[in-house]
């Protein structure tokens, strides 16, 4: 500090600190994706749509919690929240998936990622987990708010709270199923185009156009077709899995075809991930 | 010590396109120019070194590591600057370079420090907090260079770093690359289709054409042997040629010009003396600015 | 003006994205044919196919893809400047692009709906659905062309309109139906050929007047907007 006011050009200094492995890179990409999902660290404009959706979801949860505390006879379960918010989840996916993957395609950033220790599988894993977490938070946090509302107003003390916990945890699992399926399908569609607008449109089109198919199949004069109609749309597929695993009736009557719903949901998620991986294997070699 | 060594490296794409064929080179540290026309196989070579694509045949070692099997180890020590635009418009350079630093495995704070340091080294100061979309082409090229440098690699692979720059920008970029190679102690491979550009800053050159090695050598050994004096006289060119040959100079006839190899310091004086002795009218006597380009057309075979 | 229209039409069909227009109408016809072959009563399947898929999804989504595509993609990749520098009144540019978008949307939606109408009932129903689809095409594309000039994220905003305004609010909050093109379309089809399949929820006058208002106001605002349009940089 002797020569104040003089800036020394200390020249180039080699980096001697620690170098973390691929795992740290994946972790950083995951956190980066999760932040980007909610527009954190990005412009104010990027925050509008995600927070609009998140705000509505939170608002709905607060309203329901308030209503339920006043009128305990109203049955609106944690699972019902997911189903009622299905349009919001579609919209959220349509914002999220293009933000996570189409942007990198559009601006050609992938060669920069893949010239680093990161692999195609790492990239896909980090982006998928980020989106799953974001969608799950969109549903899980409002469910938790509903839980808080119920827990604080329960008349039966700890027993009532415990009862609510038993309802909340499976519902969180149900939300996770939504998150897994929407992340898989959404990212797969978004990875096909660099234009965020088309990716968003494509995602909405896929989710929306499959819903009426279910309604039509449910009209067919065959009970097997009626029970399996739900397989035609991701949303009713999730409903079906929920009905089967949680033992409560959600949406359509799936008859005794529950296991088929579970198998299809699993295969669908796996197929989306494999296709994503194949897609990025191809991209990363270019 | 060689930083890059290939042995009969061959890459054939599906559909029978041969991008690299039987390429054998050893590269020493320093600034290396990788020159060739568009489509000569430069980018394929770089991608093989990064382990992005596997060679069809032959082997390649970078720092004596095989990029096909030990991809991570190679990539950790190499920085890559692609040819095309690859920057997102809506983030700041500081943020973007930090992010890529973390992708390379730097811890969070180290990535941030390294990012601002490298951006300073490439000449971006306060602008680094602005969104990249508003940058000029020159600034974008600097950001691309900074992201390749952020994890402090031992080798930089730069694909056409002067693309799209104006003459001033080119000079600045070349000077920067030269500084990285000399002051920073980082070896640099500069890909370019402009030979005249890279020969100014390189220690050695690798020239490839149609996937084959044309020549690989140190610039110094390419240029010393090649200095020529061009002599033109009004008449009696043959007479002068004979006389110069008698004096022990190597003379080649090029239409009306005589090209004399400048093998000794006094070649200049000896030519002048021969011209006056023969009482010829001297039109010109000048030293040919040797261009490395001529070496590649003159010498077909590779001597590594 | 015809040149602009030509270029726009070619831009629309010349790219891969035109393929996005194919599956939706095919799905519509396929579902109707499936129900028909199983001899399901049209009163049962008509509502989900015609209203649920045709008017609520196929029509707005195609209008969204086309409407934001004619101008939005040029703004996005910066090629709009090529047209703006031509000695053309900006009104003509908007009108040409809007007409191409509306006609393309109308053709791609009215044909499947006409076929579905035939399968569901009569030629009269088919014609009614086709007319309603044309009205809807003009109203939706006017709105989406305008959106692509007002914001950098026209598709997202368009999706907000389709999903949240028409889809979510339109279901529960009856007041929003006055500003829902989907409701106009359903009402118009219902009035031309009353069936049990569709139930118009707004008055036919509202539907007709509001459709016209959507078309005219959107186009005028779009023309004004393009008049003062400045090409922004890449930053958003």
mmCIF file of N, CA and C in Angstrom, chain A residues 42-43 45-46 49 52-53 56 84 86-88 90-91 94-95 106 192-193 195-202 204-205 208-210 212-217 219-222, chain C residues 15-17 20 23-24 27 31 34-35 38 40 44-45 48-49 52-53 56-57 61 64-65 69 73 76-77 152-153 155-157 159-160 162-164 167-168 171-172 236:
data_model
loop_
_atom_site.group_PDB
_atom_site.id
_atom_site.type_symbol
_atom_site.label_atom_id
_atom_site.label_comp_id
_atom_site.label_asym_id
_atom_site.label_seq_id
_atom_site.Cartn_x
_atom_site.Cartn_y
_atom_site.Cartn_z
ATOM 1 N N UNK A 42 -31.845 -13.246 -14.090
ATOM 2 C CA UNK A 42 -32.106 -12.822 -15.459
ATOM 3 C C UNK A 42 -32.957 -11.565 -15.435
ATOM 4 N N UNK A 43 -33.299 -11.069 -16.626
ATOM 5 C CA UNK A 43 -33.975 -9.778 -16.687
ATOM 6 C C UNK A 43 -35.365 -9.861 -16.059
ATOM 7 N N UNK A 45 -38.102 -9.140 -17.319
ATOM 8 C CA UNK A 45 -39.087 -9.700 -18.256
ATOM 9 C C UNK A 45 -39.136 -11.220 -18.158
ATOM 10 N N UNK A 46 -37.969 -11.820 -17.891
ATOM 11 C CA UNK A 46 -37.921 -13.282 -17.813
ATOM 12 C C UNK A 46 -38.625 -13.779 -16.557
ATOM 13 N N UNK A 49 -43.544 -14.360 -16.517
ATOM 14 C CA UNK A 49 -44.413 -15.516 -16.718
ATOM 15 C C UNK A 49 -44.263 -16.578 -15.635
ATOM 16 N N UNK A 52 -45.920 -15.308 -12.555
ATOM 17 C CA UNK A 52 -47.364 -15.212 -12.743
ATOM 18 C C UNK A 52 -48.008 -16.557 -12.399
ATOM 19 N N UNK A 53 -47.434 -17.620 -12.971
ATOM 20 C CA UNK A 53 -47.966 -18.961 -12.725
ATOM 21 C C UNK A 53 -47.797 -19.339 -11.259
ATOM 22 N N UNK A 56 -50.255 -17.484 -9.075
ATOM 23 C CA UNK A 56 -51.620 -18.018 -9.125
ATOM 24 C C UNK A 56 -51.714 -19.296 -8.289
ATOM 25 N N UNK A 84 -56.501 -29.520 -10.403
ATOM 26 C CA UNK A 84 -57.120 -28.241 -10.741
ATOM 27 C C UNK A 84 -56.121 -27.307 -11.414
ATOM 28 N N UNK A 86 -53.904 -28.154 -13.522
ATOM 29 C CA UNK A 86 -53.270 -28.807 -14.673
ATOM 30 C C UNK A 86 -52.970 -27.834 -15.812
ATOM 31 N N UNK A 87 -53.860 -26.894 -16.062
ATOM 32 C CA UNK A 87 -53.591 -25.918 -17.130
ATOM 33 C C UNK A 87 -52.376 -25.059 -16.799
ATOM 34 N N UNK A 88 -52.249 -24.726 -15.509
ATOM 35 C CA UNK A 88 -51.100 -23.916 -15.109
ATOM 36 C C UNK A 88 -49.805 -24.717 -15.295
ATOM 37 N N UNK A 90 -49.285 -27.049 -17.546
ATOM 38 C CA UNK A 90 -48.987 -27.058 -18.986
ATOM 39 C C UNK A 90 -48.293 -25.750 -19.367
ATOM 40 N N UNK A 91 -48.881 -24.664 -18.937
ATOM 41 C CA UNK A 91 -48.333 -23.359 -19.291
ATOM 42 C C UNK A 91 -46.927 -23.179 -18.716
ATOM 43 N N UNK A 94 -44.537 -25.029 -20.709
ATOM 44 C CA UNK A 94 -44.312 -24.370 -21.996
ATOM 45 C C UNK A 94 -43.360 -23.191 -21.857
ATOM 46 N N UNK A 95 -43.287 -22.598 -20.669
ATOM 47 C CA UNK A 95 -42.314 -21.515 -20.451
ATOM 48 C C UNK A 95 -40.947 -22.107 -20.124
ATOM 49 N N UNK A 106 -30.579 -22.242 -29.633
ATOM 50 C CA UNK A 106 -30.713 -21.030 -30.425
ATOM 51 C C UNK A 106 -29.394 -20.282 -30.498
ATOM 52 N N UNK A 192 -36.128 -30.024 -29.725
ATOM 53 C CA UNK A 192 -36.172 -30.177 -31.178
ATOM 54 C C UNK A 192 -36.031 -28.851 -31.902
ATOM 55 N N UNK A 193 -36.291 -27.749 -31.228
ATOM 56 C CA UNK A 193 -36.247 -26.465 -31.920
ATOM 57 C C UNK A 193 -35.519 -25.427 -31.087
ATOM 58 N N UNK A 195 -36.196 -22.292 -31.480
ATOM 59 C CA UNK A 195 -37.087 -21.147 -31.291
ATOM 60 C C UNK A 195 -37.966 -21.396 -30.086
ATOM 61 N N UNK A 196 -37.804 -20.548 -29.065
ATOM 62 C CA UNK A 196 -38.565 -20.752 -27.838
ATOM 63 C C UNK A 196 -40.054 -20.704 -28.102
ATOM 64 N N UNK A 197 -40.465 -19.823 -29.025
ATOM 65 C CA UNK A 197 -41.883 -19.646 -29.282
ATOM 66 C C UNK A 197 -42.498 -20.937 -29.815
ATOM 67 N N UNK A 198 -41.803 -21.577 -30.762
ATOM 68 C CA UNK A 198 -42.364 -22.799 -31.338
ATOM 69 C C UNK A 198 -42.331 -23.934 -30.344
ATOM 70 N N UNK A 199 -41.296 -23.964 -29.530
ATOM 71 C CA UNK A 199 -41.219 -24.996 -28.512
ATOM 72 C C UNK A 199 -42.416 -24.867 -27.573
ATOM 73 N N UNK A 200 -42.697 -23.640 -27.144
ATOM 74 C CA UNK A 200 -43.819 -23.414 -26.232
ATOM 75 C C UNK A 200 -45.126 -23.833 -26.893
ATOM 76 N N UNK A 201 -45.311 -23.423 -28.142
ATOM 77 C CA UNK A 201 -46.530 -23.776 -28.863
ATOM 78 C C UNK A 201 -46.671 -25.281 -29.010
ATOM 79 N N UNK A 202 -45.564 -25.939 -29.337
ATOM 80 C CA UNK A 202 -45.597 -27.386 -29.530
ATOM 81 C C UNK A 202 -45.972 -28.113 -28.249
ATOM 82 N N UNK A 204 -47.685 -26.995 -25.649
ATOM 83 C CA UNK A 204 -49.107 -26.797 -25.338
ATOM 84 C C UNK A 204 -49.978 -27.619 -26.273
ATOM 85 N N UNK A 205 -49.609 -27.633 -27.569
ATOM 86 C CA UNK A 205 -50.416 -28.378 -28.535
ATOM 87 C C UNK A 205 -50.480 -29.857 -28.150
ATOM 88 N N UNK A 208 -52.625 -30.254 -24.960
ATOM 89 C CA UNK A 208 -54.035 -29.897 -25.136
ATOM 90 C C UNK A 208 -54.748 -30.843 -26.072
ATOM 91 N N UNK A 209 -54.076 -31.250 -27.153
ATOM 92 C CA UNK A 209 -54.820 -32.016 -28.142
ATOM 93 C C UNK A 209 -55.031 -33.458 -27.700
ATOM 94 N N UNK A 210 -54.265 -33.910 -26.716
ATOM 95 C CA UNK A 210 -54.490 -35.280 -26.270
ATOM 96 C C UNK A 210 -55.654 -35.370 -25.285
ATOM 97 N N UNK A 212 -58.833 -33.990 -25.351
ATOM 98 C CA UNK A 212 -60.129 -34.366 -25.942
ATOM 99 C C UNK A 212 -60.149 -35.796 -26.467
ATOM 100 N N UNK A 213 -58.970 -36.323 -26.820
ATOM 101 C CA UNK A 213 -58.924 -37.704 -27.302
ATOM 102 C C UNK A 213 -59.457 -38.633 -26.218
ATOM 103 N N UNK A 214 -59.065 -38.344 -24.983
ATOM 104 C CA UNK A 214 -59.520 -39.148 -23.855
ATOM 105 C C UNK A 214 -61.035 -39.087 -23.748
ATOM 106 N N UNK A 215 -61.573 -37.872 -23.856
ATOM 107 C CA UNK A 215 -63.017 -37.693 -23.739
ATOM 108 C C UNK A 215 -63.746 -38.500 -24.802
ATOM 109 N N UNK A 216 -63.151 -38.554 -26.006
ATOM 110 C CA UNK A 216 -63.780 -39.298 -27.094
ATOM 111 C C UNK A 216 -63.689 -40.798 -26.840
ATOM 112 N N UNK A 217 -62.487 -41.258 -26.470
ATOM 113 C CA UNK A 217 -62.307 -42.691 -26.227
ATOM 114 C C UNK A 217 -63.223 -43.166 -25.104
ATOM 115 N N UNK A 219 -66.098 -42.411 -24.679
ATOM 116 C CA UNK A 219 -67.458 -42.572 -25.196
ATOM 117 C C UNK A 219 -67.631 -43.871 -25.973
ATOM 118 N N UNK A 220 -66.528 -44.507 -26.304
ATOM 119 C CA UNK A 220 -66.622 -45.695 -27.151
ATOM 120 C C UNK A 220 -67.377 -46.808 -26.436
ATOM 121 N N UNK A 221 -68.125 -47.622 -27.196
ATOM 122 C CA UNK A 221 -68.938 -48.671 -26.575
ATOM 123 C C UNK A 221 -68.128 -49.898 -26.196
ATOM 124 N N UNK A 222 -67.092 -49.710 -25.435
ATOM 125 C CA UNK A 222 -66.300 -50.844 -24.979
ATOM 126 C C UNK A 222 -65.748 -50.464 -23.625
ATOM 127 N N UNK C 15 -41.060 -23.884 -44.636
ATOM 128 C CA UNK C 15 -40.230 -24.382 -43.538
ATOM 129 C C UNK C 15 -40.859 -25.601 -42.899
ATOM 130 N N UNK C 16 -40.046 -26.229 -42.100
ATOM 131 C CA UNK C 16 -40.499 -27.440 -41.426
ATOM 132 C C UNK C 16 -41.715 -27.192 -40.567
ATOM 133 N N UNK C 17 -41.827 -25.943 -40.101
ATOM 134 C CA UNK C 17 -42.894 -25.671 -39.146
ATOM 135 C C UNK C 17 -44.269 -25.854 -39.770
ATOM 136 N N UNK C 20 -46.183 -28.673 -38.603
ATOM 137 C CA UNK C 20 -46.936 -28.596 -37.354
ATOM 138 C C UNK C 20 -48.414 -28.397 -37.616
ATOM 139 N N UNK C 23 -50.721 -32.441 -38.196
ATOM 140 C CA UNK C 23 -51.283 -33.445 -37.279
ATOM 141 C C UNK C 23 -52.583 -33.025 -36.612
ATOM 142 N N UNK C 24 -52.717 -31.752 -36.284
ATOM 143 C CA UNK C 24 -53.921 -31.333 -35.556
ATOM 144 C C UNK C 24 -55.205 -31.590 -36.351
ATOM 145 N N UNK C 27 -55.821 -35.353 -36.623
ATOM 146 C CA UNK C 27 -56.311 -35.926 -35.375
ATOM 147 C C UNK C 27 -57.815 -35.691 -35.237
ATOM 148 N N UNK C 31 -60.385 -38.797 -35.080
ATOM 149 C CA UNK C 31 -61.225 -39.088 -33.909
ATOM 150 C C UNK C 31 -62.681 -39.199 -34.310
ATOM 151 N N UNK C 34 -63.239 -42.401 -36.052
ATOM 152 C CA UNK C 34 -63.207 -43.507 -35.093
ATOM 153 C C UNK C 34 -64.569 -43.665 -34.418
ATOM 154 N N UNK C 35 -65.122 -42.538 -33.946
ATOM 155 C CA UNK C 35 -66.413 -42.583 -33.267
ATOM 156 C C UNK C 35 -67.498 -43.062 -34.207
ATOM 157 N N UNK C 38 -67.501 -46.712 -34.740
ATOM 158 C CA UNK C 38 -67.992 -47.476 -33.596
ATOM 159 C C UNK C 38 -69.470 -47.203 -33.339
ATOM 160 N N UNK C 40 -70.978 -44.537 -32.334
ATOM 161 C CA UNK C 40 -71.313 -43.785 -31.126
ATOM 162 C C UNK C 40 -72.219 -42.638 -31.560
ATOM 163 N N UNK C 44 -72.957 -37.717 -28.175
ATOM 164 C CA UNK C 44 -71.973 -38.047 -27.145
ATOM 165 C C UNK C 44 -70.582 -37.562 -27.507
ATOM 166 N N UNK C 45 -70.177 -37.823 -28.755
ATOM 167 C CA UNK C 45 -68.786 -37.468 -29.080
ATOM 168 C C UNK C 45 -68.661 -36.084 -29.714
ATOM 169 N N UNK C 48 -67.003 -33.201 -27.205
ATOM 170 C CA UNK C 48 -65.541 -33.207 -27.008
ATOM 171 C C UNK C 48 -64.749 -33.014 -28.300
ATOM 172 N N UNK C 49 -65.233 -33.586 -29.418
ATOM 173 C CA UNK C 49 -64.442 -33.455 -30.644
ATOM 174 C C UNK C 49 -64.541 -32.044 -31.214
ATOM 175 N N UNK C 52 -64.351 -29.377 -27.780
ATOM 176 C CA UNK C 52 -63.163 -29.609 -26.949
ATOM 177 C C UNK C 52 -61.880 -29.615 -27.740
ATOM 178 N N UNK C 53 -61.883 -30.243 -28.925
ATOM 179 C CA UNK C 53 -60.650 -30.312 -29.710
ATOM 180 C C UNK C 53 -60.654 -29.270 -30.828
ATOM 181 N N UNK C 56 -61.607 -25.410 -29.289
ATOM 182 C CA UNK C 56 -60.814 -24.977 -28.142
ATOM 183 C C UNK C 56 -59.322 -25.186 -28.358
ATOM 184 N N UNK C 57 -58.914 -26.119 -29.233
ATOM 185 C CA UNK C 57 -57.478 -26.394 -29.402
ATOM 186 C C UNK C 57 -57.009 -26.154 -30.839
ATOM 187 N N UNK C 61 -54.768 -22.884 -31.726
ATOM 188 C CA UNK C 61 -53.341 -23.221 -31.799
ATOM 189 C C UNK C 61 -52.800 -22.996 -33.215
ATOM 190 N N UNK C 64 -52.476 -19.438 -33.733
ATOM 191 C CA UNK C 64 -51.321 -18.920 -32.984
ATOM 192 C C UNK C 64 -50.026 -19.177 -33.751
ATOM 193 N N UNK C 65 -49.883 -20.404 -34.255
ATOM 194 C CA UNK C 65 -48.651 -20.730 -34.992
ATOM 195 C C UNK C 65 -48.528 -19.846 -36.236
ATOM 196 N N UNK C 69 -46.366 -16.420 -36.677
ATOM 197 C CA UNK C 69 -45.296 -16.794 -37.603
ATOM 198 C C UNK C 69 -45.091 -15.788 -38.716
ATOM 199 N N UNK C 73 -41.664 -14.146 -36.541
ATOM 200 C CA UNK C 73 -40.376 -14.781 -36.800
ATOM 201 C C UNK C 73 -39.448 -13.824 -37.528
ATOM 202 N N UNK C 76 -38.111 -11.593 -34.960
ATOM 203 C CA UNK C 76 -37.191 -12.375 -34.151
ATOM 204 C C UNK C 76 -35.811 -12.490 -34.779
ATOM 205 N N UNK C 77 -35.761 -12.845 -36.068
ATOM 206 C CA UNK C 77 -34.434 -13.019 -36.662
ATOM 207 C C UNK C 77 -33.947 -11.776 -37.413
ATOM 208 N N UNK C 152 -42.216 -9.152 -27.322
ATOM 209 C CA UNK C 152 -41.190 -10.052 -27.842
ATOM 210 C C UNK C 152 -41.547 -11.500 -27.570
ATOM 211 N N UNK C 153 -42.565 -11.716 -26.774
ATOM 212 C CA UNK C 153 -42.964 -13.095 -26.461
ATOM 213 C C UNK C 153 -44.412 -13.319 -26.867
ATOM 214 N N UNK C 155 -45.920 -15.708 -28.510
ATOM 215 C CA UNK C 155 -46.506 -17.041 -28.365
ATOM 216 C C UNK C 155 -46.913 -17.285 -26.912
ATOM 217 N N UNK C 156 -46.054 -16.865 -25.982
ATOM 218 C CA UNK C 156 -46.404 -17.063 -24.573
ATOM 219 C C UNK C 156 -47.651 -16.281 -24.211
ATOM 220 N N UNK C 157 -47.709 -15.039 -24.684
ATOM 221 C CA UNK C 157 -48.875 -14.226 -24.370
ATOM 222 C C UNK C 157 -50.122 -14.816 -25.024
ATOM 223 N N UNK C 159 -50.567 -17.903 -25.606
ATOM 224 C CA UNK C 159 -50.923 -19.091 -24.820
ATOM 225 C C UNK C 159 -51.644 -18.692 -23.541
ATOM 226 N N UNK C 160 -51.224 -17.579 -22.957
ATOM 227 C CA UNK C 160 -51.940 -17.091 -21.775
ATOM 228 C C UNK C 160 -53.395 -16.861 -22.145
ATOM 229 N N UNK C 162 -55.144 -18.205 -24.679
ATOM 230 C CA UNK C 162 -55.860 -19.445 -24.991
ATOM 231 C C UNK C 162 -56.081 -20.289 -23.734
ATOM 232 N N UNK C 163 -54.995 -20.479 -22.972
ATOM 233 C CA UNK C 163 -55.061 -21.412 -21.842
ATOM 234 C C UNK C 163 -55.767 -20.805 -20.648
ATOM 235 N N UNK C 164 -55.346 -19.598 -20.287
ATOM 236 C CA UNK C 164 -55.824 -19.065 -19.014
ATOM 237 C C UNK C 164 -57.121 -18.280 -19.200
ATOM 238 N N UNK C 167 -59.461 -20.869 -21.607
ATOM 239 C CA UNK C 167 -59.543 -22.222 -21.074
ATOM 240 C C UNK C 167 -59.940 -22.266 -19.614
ATOM 241 N N UNK C 168 -59.245 -21.479 -18.804
ATOM 242 C CA UNK C 168 -59.434 -21.591 -17.360
ATOM 243 C C UNK C 168 -60.547 -20.655 -16.871
ATOM 244 N N UNK C 171 -64.167 -21.059 -18.306
ATOM 245 C CA UNK C 171 -64.953 -22.158 -17.784
ATOM 246 C C UNK C 171 -65.782 -21.756 -16.561
ATOM 247 N N UNK C 172 -65.177 -20.919 -15.728
ATOM 248 C CA UNK C 172 -65.854 -20.602 -14.465
ATOM 249 C C UNK C 172 -66.400 -19.187 -14.384
ATOM 250 N N UNK C 236 -32.961 -8.361 -24.657
ATOM 251 C CA UNK C 236 -34.399 -8.357 -24.422
ATOM 252 C C UNK C 236 -34.689 -7.696 -23.099
#
